[in-house]
Tab-separated table of C-alpha atoms and ligand atoms in Angstrom:
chain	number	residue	atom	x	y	z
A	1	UNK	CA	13.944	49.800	-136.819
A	2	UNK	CA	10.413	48.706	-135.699
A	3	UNK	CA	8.307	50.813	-133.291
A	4	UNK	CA	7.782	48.024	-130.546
A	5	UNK	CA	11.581	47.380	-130.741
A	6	UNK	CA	12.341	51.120	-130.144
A	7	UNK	CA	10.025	53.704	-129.834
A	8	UNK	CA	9.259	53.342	-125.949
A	9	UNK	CA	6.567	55.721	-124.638
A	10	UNK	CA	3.842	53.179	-125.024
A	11	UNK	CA	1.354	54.787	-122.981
A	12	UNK	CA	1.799	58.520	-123.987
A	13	UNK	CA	0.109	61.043	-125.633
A	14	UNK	CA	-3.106	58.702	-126.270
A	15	UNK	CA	-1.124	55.673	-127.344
A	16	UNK	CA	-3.186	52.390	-126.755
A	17	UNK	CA	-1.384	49.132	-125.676
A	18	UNK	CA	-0.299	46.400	-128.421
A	19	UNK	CA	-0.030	42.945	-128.249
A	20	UNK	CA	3.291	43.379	-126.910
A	21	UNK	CA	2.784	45.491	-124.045
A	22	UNK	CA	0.838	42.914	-122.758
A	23	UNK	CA	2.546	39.822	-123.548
A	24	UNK	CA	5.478	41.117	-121.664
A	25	UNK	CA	3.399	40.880	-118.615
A	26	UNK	CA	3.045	37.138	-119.188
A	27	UNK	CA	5.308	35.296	-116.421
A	28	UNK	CA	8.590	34.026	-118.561
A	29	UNK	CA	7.313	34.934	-121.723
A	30	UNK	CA	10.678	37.829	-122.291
A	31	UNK	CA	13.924	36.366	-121.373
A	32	UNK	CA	15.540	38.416	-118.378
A	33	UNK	CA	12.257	40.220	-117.509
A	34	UNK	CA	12.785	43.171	-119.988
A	35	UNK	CA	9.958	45.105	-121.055
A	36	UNK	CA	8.950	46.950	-123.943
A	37	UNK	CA	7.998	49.883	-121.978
A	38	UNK	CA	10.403	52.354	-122.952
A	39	UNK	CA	13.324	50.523	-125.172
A	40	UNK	CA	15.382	52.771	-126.814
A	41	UNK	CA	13.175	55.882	-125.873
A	42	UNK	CA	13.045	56.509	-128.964
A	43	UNK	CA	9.795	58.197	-128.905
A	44	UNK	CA	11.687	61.096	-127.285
A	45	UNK	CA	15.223	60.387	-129.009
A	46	UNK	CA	14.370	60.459	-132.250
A	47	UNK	CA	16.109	63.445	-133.421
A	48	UNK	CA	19.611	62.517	-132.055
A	49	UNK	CA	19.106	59.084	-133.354
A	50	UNK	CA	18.371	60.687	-136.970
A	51	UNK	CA	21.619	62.981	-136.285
A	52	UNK	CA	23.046	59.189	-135.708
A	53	UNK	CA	21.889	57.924	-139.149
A	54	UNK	CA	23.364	60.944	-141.061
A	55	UNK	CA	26.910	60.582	-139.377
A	56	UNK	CA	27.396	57.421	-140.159
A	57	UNK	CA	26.331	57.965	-143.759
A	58	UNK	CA	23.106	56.117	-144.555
A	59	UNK	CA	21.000	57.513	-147.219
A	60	UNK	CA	17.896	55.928	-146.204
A	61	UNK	CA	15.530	55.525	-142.930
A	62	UNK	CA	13.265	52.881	-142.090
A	63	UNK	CA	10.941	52.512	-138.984
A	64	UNK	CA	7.792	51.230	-138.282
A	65	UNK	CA	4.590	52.668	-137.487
A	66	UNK	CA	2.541	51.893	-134.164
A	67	UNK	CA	-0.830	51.100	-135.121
A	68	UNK	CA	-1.988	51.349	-131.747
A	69	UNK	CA	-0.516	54.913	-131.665
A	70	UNK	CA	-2.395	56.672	-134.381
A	71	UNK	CA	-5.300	54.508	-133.691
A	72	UNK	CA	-5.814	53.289	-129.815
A	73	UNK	CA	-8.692	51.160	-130.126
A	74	UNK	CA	-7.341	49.607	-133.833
A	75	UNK	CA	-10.133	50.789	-135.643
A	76	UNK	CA	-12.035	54.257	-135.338
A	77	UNK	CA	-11.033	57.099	-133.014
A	78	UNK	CA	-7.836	58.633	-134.847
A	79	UNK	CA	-5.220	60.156	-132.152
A	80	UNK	CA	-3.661	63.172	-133.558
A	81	UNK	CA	-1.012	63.209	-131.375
A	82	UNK	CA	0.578	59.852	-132.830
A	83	UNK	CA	-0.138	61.107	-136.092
A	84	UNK	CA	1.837	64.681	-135.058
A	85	UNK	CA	4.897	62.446	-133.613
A	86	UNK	CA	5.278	60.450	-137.263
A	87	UNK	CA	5.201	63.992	-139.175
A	88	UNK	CA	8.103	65.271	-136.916
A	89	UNK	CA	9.956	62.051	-137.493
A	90	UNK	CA	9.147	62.237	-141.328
A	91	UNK	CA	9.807	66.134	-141.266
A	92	UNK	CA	13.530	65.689	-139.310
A	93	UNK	CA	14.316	63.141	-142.073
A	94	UNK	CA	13.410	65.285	-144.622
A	95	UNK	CA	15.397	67.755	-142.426
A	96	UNK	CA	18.323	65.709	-142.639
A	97	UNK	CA	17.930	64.337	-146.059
A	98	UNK	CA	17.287	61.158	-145.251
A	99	UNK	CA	14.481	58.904	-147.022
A	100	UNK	CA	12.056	57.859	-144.635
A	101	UNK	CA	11.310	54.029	-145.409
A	102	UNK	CA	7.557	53.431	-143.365
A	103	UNK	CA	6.768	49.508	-142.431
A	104	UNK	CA	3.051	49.551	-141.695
A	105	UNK	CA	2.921	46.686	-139.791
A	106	UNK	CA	5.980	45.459	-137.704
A	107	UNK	CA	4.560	42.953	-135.169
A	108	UNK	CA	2.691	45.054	-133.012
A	109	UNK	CA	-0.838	44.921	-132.999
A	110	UNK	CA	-3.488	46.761	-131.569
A	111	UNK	CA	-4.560	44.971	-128.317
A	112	UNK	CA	-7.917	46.080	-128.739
A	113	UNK	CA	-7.850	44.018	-132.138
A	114	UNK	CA	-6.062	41.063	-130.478
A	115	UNK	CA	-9.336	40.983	-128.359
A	116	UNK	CA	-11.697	40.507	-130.948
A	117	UNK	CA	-9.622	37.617	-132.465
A	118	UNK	CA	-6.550	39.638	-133.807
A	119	UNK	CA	-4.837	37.774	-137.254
A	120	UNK	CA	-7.077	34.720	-136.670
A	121	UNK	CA	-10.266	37.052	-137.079
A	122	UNK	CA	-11.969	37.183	-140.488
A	123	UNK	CA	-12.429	40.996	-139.576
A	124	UNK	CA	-8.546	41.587	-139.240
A	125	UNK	CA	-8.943	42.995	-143.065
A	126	UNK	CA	-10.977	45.448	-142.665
A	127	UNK	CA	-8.919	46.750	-140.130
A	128	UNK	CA	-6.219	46.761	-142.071
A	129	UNK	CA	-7.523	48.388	-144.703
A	130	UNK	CA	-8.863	51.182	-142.653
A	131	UNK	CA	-5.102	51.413	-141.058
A	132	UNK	CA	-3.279	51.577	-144.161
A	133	UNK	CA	-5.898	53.849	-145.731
A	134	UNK	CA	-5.100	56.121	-142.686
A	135	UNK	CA	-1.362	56.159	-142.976
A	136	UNK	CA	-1.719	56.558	-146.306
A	137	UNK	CA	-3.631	59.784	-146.244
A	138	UNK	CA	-2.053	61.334	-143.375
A	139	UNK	CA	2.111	60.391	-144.596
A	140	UNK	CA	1.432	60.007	-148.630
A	141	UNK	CA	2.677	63.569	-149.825
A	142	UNK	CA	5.942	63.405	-148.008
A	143	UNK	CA	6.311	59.595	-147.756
A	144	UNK	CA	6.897	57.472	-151.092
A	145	UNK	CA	8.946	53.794	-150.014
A	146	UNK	CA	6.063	51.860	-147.753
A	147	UNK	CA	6.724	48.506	-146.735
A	148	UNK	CA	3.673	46.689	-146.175
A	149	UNK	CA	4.033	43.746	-144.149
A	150	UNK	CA	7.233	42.478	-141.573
A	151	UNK	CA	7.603	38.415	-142.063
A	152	UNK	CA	4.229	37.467	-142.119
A	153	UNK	CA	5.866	34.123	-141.333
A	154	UNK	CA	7.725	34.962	-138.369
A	155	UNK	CA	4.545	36.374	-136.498
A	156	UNK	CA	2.195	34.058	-137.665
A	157	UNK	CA	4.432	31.037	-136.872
A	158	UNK	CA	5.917	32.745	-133.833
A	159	UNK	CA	2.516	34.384	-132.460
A	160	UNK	CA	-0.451	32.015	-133.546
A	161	UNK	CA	1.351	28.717	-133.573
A	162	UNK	CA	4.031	28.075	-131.651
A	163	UNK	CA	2.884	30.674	-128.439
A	164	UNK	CA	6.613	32.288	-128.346
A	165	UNK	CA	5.730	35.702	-129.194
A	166	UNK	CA	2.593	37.919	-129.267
A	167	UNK	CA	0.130	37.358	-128.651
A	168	UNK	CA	0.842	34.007	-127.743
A	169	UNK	CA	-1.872	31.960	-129.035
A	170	UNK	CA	-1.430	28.028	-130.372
A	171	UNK	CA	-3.024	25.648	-132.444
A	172	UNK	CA	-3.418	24.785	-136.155
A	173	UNK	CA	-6.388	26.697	-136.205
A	174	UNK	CA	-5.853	30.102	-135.173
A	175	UNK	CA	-2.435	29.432	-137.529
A	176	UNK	CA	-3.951	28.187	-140.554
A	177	UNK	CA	-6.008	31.620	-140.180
A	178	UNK	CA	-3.702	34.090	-139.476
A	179	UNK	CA	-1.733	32.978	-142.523
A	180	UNK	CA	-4.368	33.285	-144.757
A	181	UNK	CA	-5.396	36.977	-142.954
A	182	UNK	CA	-1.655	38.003	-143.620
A	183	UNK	CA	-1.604	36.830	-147.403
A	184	UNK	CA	-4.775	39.041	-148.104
A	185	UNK	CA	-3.209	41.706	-145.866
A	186	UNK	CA	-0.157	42.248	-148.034
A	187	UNK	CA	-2.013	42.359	-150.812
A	188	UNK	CA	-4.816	44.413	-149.414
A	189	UNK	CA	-2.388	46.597	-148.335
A	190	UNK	CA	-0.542	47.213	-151.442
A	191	UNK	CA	-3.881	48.169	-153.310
A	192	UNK	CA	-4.463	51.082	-151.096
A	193	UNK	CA	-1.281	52.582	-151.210
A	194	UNK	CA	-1.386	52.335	-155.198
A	195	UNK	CA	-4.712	54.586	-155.198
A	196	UNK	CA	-4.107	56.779	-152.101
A	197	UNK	CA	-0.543	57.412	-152.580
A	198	UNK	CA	0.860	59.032	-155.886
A	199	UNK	CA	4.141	57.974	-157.097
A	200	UNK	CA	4.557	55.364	-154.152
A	201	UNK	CA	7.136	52.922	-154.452
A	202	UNK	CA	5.753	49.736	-152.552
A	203	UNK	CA	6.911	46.337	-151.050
A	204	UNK	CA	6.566	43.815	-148.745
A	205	UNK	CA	9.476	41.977	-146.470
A	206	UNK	CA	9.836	38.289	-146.285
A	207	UNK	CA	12.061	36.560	-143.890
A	208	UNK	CA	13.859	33.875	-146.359
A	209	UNK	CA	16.579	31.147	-145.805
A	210	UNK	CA	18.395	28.869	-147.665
A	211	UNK	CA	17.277	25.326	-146.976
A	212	UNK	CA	19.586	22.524	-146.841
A	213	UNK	CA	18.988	18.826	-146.236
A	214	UNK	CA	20.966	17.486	-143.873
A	215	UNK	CA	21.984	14.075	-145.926
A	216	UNK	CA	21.370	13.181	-149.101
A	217	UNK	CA	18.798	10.495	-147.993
A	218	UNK	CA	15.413	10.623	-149.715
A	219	UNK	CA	13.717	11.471	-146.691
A	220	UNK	CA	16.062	14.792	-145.600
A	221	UNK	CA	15.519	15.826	-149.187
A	222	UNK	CA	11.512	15.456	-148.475
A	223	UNK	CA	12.066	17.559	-145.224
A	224	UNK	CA	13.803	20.105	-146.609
A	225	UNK	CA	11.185	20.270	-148.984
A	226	UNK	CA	8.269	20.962	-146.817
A	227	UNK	CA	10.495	23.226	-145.162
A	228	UNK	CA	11.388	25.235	-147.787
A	229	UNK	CA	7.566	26.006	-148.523
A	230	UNK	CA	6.927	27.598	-145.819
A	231	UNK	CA	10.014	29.388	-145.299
A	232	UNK	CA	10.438	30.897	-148.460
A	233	UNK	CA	7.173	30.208	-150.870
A	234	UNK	CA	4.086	30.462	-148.401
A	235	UNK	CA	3.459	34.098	-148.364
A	236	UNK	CA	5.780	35.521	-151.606
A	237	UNK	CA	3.752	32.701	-153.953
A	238	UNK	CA	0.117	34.296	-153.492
A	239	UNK	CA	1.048	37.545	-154.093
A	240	UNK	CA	2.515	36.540	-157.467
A	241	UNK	CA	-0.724	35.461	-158.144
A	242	UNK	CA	0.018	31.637	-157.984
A	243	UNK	CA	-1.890	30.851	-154.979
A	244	UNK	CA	-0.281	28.753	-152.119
A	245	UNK	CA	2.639	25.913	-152.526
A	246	UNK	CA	0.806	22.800	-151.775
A	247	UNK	CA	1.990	20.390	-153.725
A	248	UNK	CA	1.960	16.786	-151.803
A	249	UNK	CA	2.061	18.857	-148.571
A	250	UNK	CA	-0.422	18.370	-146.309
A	251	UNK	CA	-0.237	21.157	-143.924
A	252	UNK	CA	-0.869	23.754	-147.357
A	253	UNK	CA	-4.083	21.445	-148.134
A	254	UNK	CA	-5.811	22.208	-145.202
A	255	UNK	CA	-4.737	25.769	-144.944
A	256	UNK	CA	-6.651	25.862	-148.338
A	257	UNK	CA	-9.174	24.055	-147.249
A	258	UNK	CA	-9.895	25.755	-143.661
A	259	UNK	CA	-9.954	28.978	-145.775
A	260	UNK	CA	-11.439	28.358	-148.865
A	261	UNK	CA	-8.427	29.935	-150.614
A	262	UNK	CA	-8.984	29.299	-153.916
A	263	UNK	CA	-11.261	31.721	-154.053
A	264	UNK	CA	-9.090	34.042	-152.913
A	265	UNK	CA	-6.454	33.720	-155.538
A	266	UNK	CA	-7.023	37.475	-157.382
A	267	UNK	CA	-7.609	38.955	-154.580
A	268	UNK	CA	-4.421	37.471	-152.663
A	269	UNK	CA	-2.106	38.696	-155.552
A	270	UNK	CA	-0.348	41.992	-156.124
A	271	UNK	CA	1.917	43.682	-158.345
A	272	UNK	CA	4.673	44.809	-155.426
A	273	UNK	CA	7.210	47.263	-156.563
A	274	UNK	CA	9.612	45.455	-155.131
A	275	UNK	CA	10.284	42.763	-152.880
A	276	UNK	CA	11.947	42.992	-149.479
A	277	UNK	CA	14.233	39.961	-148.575
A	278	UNK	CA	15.347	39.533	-144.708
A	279	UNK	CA	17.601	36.508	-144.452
A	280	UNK	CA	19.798	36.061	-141.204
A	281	UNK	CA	21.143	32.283	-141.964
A	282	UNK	CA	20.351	29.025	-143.700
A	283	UNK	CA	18.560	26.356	-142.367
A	284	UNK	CA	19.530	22.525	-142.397
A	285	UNK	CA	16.995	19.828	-141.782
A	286	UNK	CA	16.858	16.477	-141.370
A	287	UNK	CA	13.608	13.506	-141.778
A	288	UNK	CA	11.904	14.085	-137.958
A	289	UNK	CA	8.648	11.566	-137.818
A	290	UNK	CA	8.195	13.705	-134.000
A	291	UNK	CA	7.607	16.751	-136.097
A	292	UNK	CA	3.591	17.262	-137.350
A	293	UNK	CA	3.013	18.018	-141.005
A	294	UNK	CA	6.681	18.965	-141.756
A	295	UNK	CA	8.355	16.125	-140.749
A	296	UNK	CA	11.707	18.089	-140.436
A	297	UNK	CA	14.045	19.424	-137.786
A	298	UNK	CA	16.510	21.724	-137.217
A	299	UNK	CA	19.984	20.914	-137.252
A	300	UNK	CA	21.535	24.072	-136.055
A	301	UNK	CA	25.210	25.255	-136.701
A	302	UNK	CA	26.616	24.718	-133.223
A	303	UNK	CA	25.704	20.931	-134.038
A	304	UNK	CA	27.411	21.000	-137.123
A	305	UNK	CA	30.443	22.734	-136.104
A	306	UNK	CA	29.854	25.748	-138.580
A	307	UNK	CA	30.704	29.649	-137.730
A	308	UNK	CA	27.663	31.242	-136.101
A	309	UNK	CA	26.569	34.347	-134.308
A	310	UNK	CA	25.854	34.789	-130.673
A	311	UNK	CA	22.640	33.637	-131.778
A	312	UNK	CA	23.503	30.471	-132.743
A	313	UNK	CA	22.958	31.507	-136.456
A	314	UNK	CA	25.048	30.067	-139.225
A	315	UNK	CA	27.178	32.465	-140.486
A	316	UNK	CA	26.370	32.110	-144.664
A	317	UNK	CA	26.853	35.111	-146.894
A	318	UNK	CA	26.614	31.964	-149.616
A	319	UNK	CA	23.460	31.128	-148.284
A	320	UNK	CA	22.403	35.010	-148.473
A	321	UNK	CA	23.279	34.882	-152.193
A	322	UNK	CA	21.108	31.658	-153.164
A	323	UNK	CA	18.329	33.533	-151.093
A	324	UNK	CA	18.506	36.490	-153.632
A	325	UNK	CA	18.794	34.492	-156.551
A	326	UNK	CA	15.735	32.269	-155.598
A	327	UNK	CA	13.490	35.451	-155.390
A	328	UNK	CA	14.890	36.909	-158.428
A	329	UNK	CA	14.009	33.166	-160.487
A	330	UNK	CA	10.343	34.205	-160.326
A	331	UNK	CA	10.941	36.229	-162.860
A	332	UNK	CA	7.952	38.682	-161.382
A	333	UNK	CA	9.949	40.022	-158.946
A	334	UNK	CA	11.118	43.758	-160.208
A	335	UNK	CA	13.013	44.717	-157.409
A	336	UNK	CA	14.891	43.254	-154.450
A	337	UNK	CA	15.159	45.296	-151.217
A	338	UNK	CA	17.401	43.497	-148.510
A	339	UNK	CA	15.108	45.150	-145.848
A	340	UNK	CA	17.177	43.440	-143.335
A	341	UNK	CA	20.934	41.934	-142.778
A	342	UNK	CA	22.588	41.909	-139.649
A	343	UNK	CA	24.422	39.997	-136.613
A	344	UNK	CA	23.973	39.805	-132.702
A	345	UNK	CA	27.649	39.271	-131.406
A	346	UNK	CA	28.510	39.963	-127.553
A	347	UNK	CA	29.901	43.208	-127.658
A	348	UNK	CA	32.282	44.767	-124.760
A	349	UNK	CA	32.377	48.012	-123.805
A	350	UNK	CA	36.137	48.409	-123.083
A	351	UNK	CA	37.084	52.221	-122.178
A	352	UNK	CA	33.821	53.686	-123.831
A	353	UNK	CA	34.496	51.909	-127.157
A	354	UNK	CA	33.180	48.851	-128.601
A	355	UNK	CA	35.646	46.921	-131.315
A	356	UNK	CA	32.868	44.685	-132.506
A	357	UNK	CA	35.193	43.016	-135.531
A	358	UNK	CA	32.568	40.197	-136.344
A	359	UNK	CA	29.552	42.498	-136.923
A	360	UNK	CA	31.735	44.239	-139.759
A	361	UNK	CA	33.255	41.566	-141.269
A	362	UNK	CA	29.278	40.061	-141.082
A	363	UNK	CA	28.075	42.876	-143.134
A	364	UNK	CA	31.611	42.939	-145.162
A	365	UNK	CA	30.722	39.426	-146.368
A	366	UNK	CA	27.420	39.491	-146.891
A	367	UNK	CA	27.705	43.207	-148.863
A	368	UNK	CA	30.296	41.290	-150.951
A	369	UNK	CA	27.630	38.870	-151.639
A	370	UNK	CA	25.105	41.226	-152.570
A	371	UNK	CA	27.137	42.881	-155.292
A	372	UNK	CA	28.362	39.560	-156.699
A	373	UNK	CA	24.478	38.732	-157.052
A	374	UNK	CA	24.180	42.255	-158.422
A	375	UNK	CA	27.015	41.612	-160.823
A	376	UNK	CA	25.035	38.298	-161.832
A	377	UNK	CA	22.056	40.813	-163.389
A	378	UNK	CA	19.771	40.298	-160.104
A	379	UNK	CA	18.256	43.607	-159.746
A	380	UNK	CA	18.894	44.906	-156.027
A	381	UNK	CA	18.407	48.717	-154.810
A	382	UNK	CA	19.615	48.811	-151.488
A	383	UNK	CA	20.908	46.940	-148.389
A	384	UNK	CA	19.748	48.065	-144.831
A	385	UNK	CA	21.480	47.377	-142.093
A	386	UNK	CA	19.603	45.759	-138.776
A	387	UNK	CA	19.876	47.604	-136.568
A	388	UNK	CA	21.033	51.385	-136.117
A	389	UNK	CA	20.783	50.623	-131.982
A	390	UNK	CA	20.694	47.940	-129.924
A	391	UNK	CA	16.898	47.564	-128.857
A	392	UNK	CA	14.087	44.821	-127.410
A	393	UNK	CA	14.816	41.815	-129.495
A	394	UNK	CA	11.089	40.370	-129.063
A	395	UNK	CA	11.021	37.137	-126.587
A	396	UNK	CA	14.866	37.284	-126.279
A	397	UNK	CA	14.658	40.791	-124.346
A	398	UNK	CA	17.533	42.972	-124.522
A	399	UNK	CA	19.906	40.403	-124.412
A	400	UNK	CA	20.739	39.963	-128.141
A	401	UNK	CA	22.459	43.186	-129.739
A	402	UNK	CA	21.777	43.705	-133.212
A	403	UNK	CA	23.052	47.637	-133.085
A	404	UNK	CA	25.898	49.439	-134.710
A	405	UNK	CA	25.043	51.725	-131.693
A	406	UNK	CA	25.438	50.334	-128.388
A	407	UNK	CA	23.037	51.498	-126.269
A	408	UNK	CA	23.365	51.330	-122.111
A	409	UNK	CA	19.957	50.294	-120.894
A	410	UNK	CA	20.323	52.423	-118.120
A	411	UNK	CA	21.113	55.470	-118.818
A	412	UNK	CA	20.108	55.382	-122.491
A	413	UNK	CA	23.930	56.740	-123.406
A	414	UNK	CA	24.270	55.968	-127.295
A	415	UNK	CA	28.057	54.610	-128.437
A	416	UNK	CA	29.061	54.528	-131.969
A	417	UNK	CA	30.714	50.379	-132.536
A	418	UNK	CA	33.368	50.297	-134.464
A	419	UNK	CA	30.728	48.538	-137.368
A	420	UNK	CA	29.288	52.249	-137.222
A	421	UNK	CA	32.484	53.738	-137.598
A	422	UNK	CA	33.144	50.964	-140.492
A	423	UNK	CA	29.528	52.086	-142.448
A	424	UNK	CA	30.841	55.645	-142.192
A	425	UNK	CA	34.188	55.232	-144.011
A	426	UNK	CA	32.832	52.733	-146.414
A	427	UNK	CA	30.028	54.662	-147.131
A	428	UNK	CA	32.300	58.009	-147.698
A	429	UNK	CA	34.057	55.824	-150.474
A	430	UNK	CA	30.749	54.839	-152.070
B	501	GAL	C1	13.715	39.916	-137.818
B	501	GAL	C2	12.760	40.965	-137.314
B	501	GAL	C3	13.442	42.094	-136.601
B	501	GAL	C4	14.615	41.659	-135.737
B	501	GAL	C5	15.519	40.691	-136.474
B	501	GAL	C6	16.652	40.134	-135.626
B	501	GAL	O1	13.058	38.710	-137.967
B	501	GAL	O2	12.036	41.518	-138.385
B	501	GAL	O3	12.482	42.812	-135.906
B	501	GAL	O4	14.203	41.253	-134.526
B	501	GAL	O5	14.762	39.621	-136.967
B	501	GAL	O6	16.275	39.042	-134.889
């Protein structure tokens, strides 16, 4: 789970606002006017929610960290009290024997920094480093599995490009930054953990896809291509130490250029533990002149007639296996993490129960995928679910439930789906 998504609270005990808190104040930027204000309360819920976790038999916890709760302003003034909620959340997982799985940075920056220029700012990592250094310090005895970055393409793309999510800024410019912030972050990031925290086990998650062309004409081929850059190589290729994919692609050119990258190209690279892969669905393109740089559009799964979620997301656990192979070709890669799998269906609450069959057979399909790719020699440790609850899925509001708890909005009532229930009796067998 990520803090924005979940933790609620967002102006207690000394927490400062993030990018999102103030987003959602933007006229039409959250579908059906839900706020981020208090979520899943699970600032003040954790504990049941942790009893949750155990029941249904997961071994491992992961959540975010608010950066704007342990450190208001972004950089400086520490607030003890969000440092004292993370050691009770850390402690009860402990408690429970659960691993506690941190993600230092989940989307949710520090307004304060977002003021000074946020992931477009030249500063941002400095901040970061301070950030990390602090986490590190104050969780590193009891915490060991930090992840340090959550799809650096999805909130640069989503956030700095394209306007849809925090903090809402546009342009090629502030883009071709905050990329090039993000691939020195995770890196960055990594370093610090390696010399502050003994015995750490570290990663980064990438959102990845499996990229299709459309046809077999040369031009589909071309946009699926481009496409696949910066889906799947754009961040995961510097920190292997190979710098950014820019072959015949001009978009990658001037993101070098604009940032002088190649002199980045130590510095940008990092020897991760392991690698966290997120994939939801693949992606098919076809040749679009309308679309800058890329040249490439969507053609999504309603179109082509192909299952797909409530989200209109192409049901693929085939797809989810390529993904996992394609990391695992780098040959660098030690580990794979699937830091994320998981389905938004329309669930019904039909005499307190909800019999959501398609989330189950979603994970059933794409587990059976990950062990056939395990049973191929691709190295993978673990598979967590997204999400325990149902919580504020970003722009989309709380529409779109991801949960294998339903959660009622209103009165904050937690119900085990019958996914849960499914986890808990396949997990017993394990
Ligand atoms: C991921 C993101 C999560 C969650 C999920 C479902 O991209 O990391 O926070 O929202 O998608 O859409």
């Amino acid at each position: 789970m990520a803090a924005a998504q979940n933790e609620g609270a967002w102006n207690e005990d000394g927490r400062g606002p993030s990018i999102w808190d103030v987003f959602a104040r933007r006229q039409g930027k959250i579908k059906g006017k839900g706020k981020p204000y208090m979520a899943t309360d699970f600032y003040h819920r954790f504990k049941d929610d942790l009893l949750l976790v155990k029941a249904l038999g997961f071994n491992t916890f992961r959540f975010s960290i608010s950066w704007s709760r342990i450190m208001p302003d972004g950089s400086g003034k520490i607030n003890q009290a969000g440092i004292s909620f993370y050691h009770q959340l850390i402690d009860e997982c402990l408690k429970q024997d659960i691993t506690p799985f941190i993600t230092l940075y989940h989307w949710d920056l520090p307004q304060a920094l977002e003021q000074k220029g946020g992931w477009a700012s030249h500063l941002m990592n400095r901040w970061f480093i301070k950030y990390v250094s602090v986490c590190a310090t104050a969780f590193g005895d009891k915490v060991k599995n930090w992840i340090v970055l959550n799809e650096p393409f999805g909130f640069t793309s989503l956030g700095y490009m394209l306007g849809r999510h925090a903090p809402g800024k546009t342009g090629l410019d502030n883009y071709l930054k905050a990329i090039h912030h993000a691939a020195l972050a995770q890196a960055d990031g990594g370093r610090v953990l390696r010399s502050e925290v003994k015995n750490a086990y570290i990663g980064t998650s990438f959102s990845c896809s499996d990229v299709r062309p459309f046809t077999n004409k040369a031009e589909d081929i071309e946009a699926a291509r481009k496409t696949d850059i910066l889906l799947n190589r754009l961040f995961i290729e510097p920190l292997l130490g190979k710098g950014y994919p820019s072959e015949n692609f001009k978009l990658i050119e001037k993101l070098e250029l604009v940032n002088k990258s190649w002199k980045f190209t130590d510095r940008m690279r990092f020897d991760m533990d392991f690698i966290g892969v997120q994939n939801y669905f693949p992606v098919v393109v076809k040749h679009s002149p309308f679309i800058p740089y890329v040249n490439a559009t969507e053609v999504k799964a309603a179109t082509r007639k192909v299952p797909h979620t409530a989200m209109g997301w192409e049901i693929s656990p085939g797809g989810f296996y390529n993904v996992l192979k394609k990391f695992w070709k780098y040959g660098a890669v030690k580990e794979i993490i699937v830091t994320e799998s998981g389905a938004f269906f329309t669930d019904k609450m039909v005499n307190g129960q909800v019999a959501d069959e398609a989330r189950m057979h979603y994970h059933q399909q794409y587990l059976q995928a990950l062990l056939q790719a395990k049973k191929d020699g691709i190295k993978i440790k673990g598979y967590m679910a997204w999400t325990l609850t149902d919580n504020f899925e970003w722009s989309e509001g709380y529409h779109p439930r991801f949960g294998l708890v339903h959660i009622d909005f209103k009165t904050q009532l937690r119900t085990v789906k019958q996914s849960g229930y499914w986890f808990r009796d396949f997990l017993a067998d394990v």
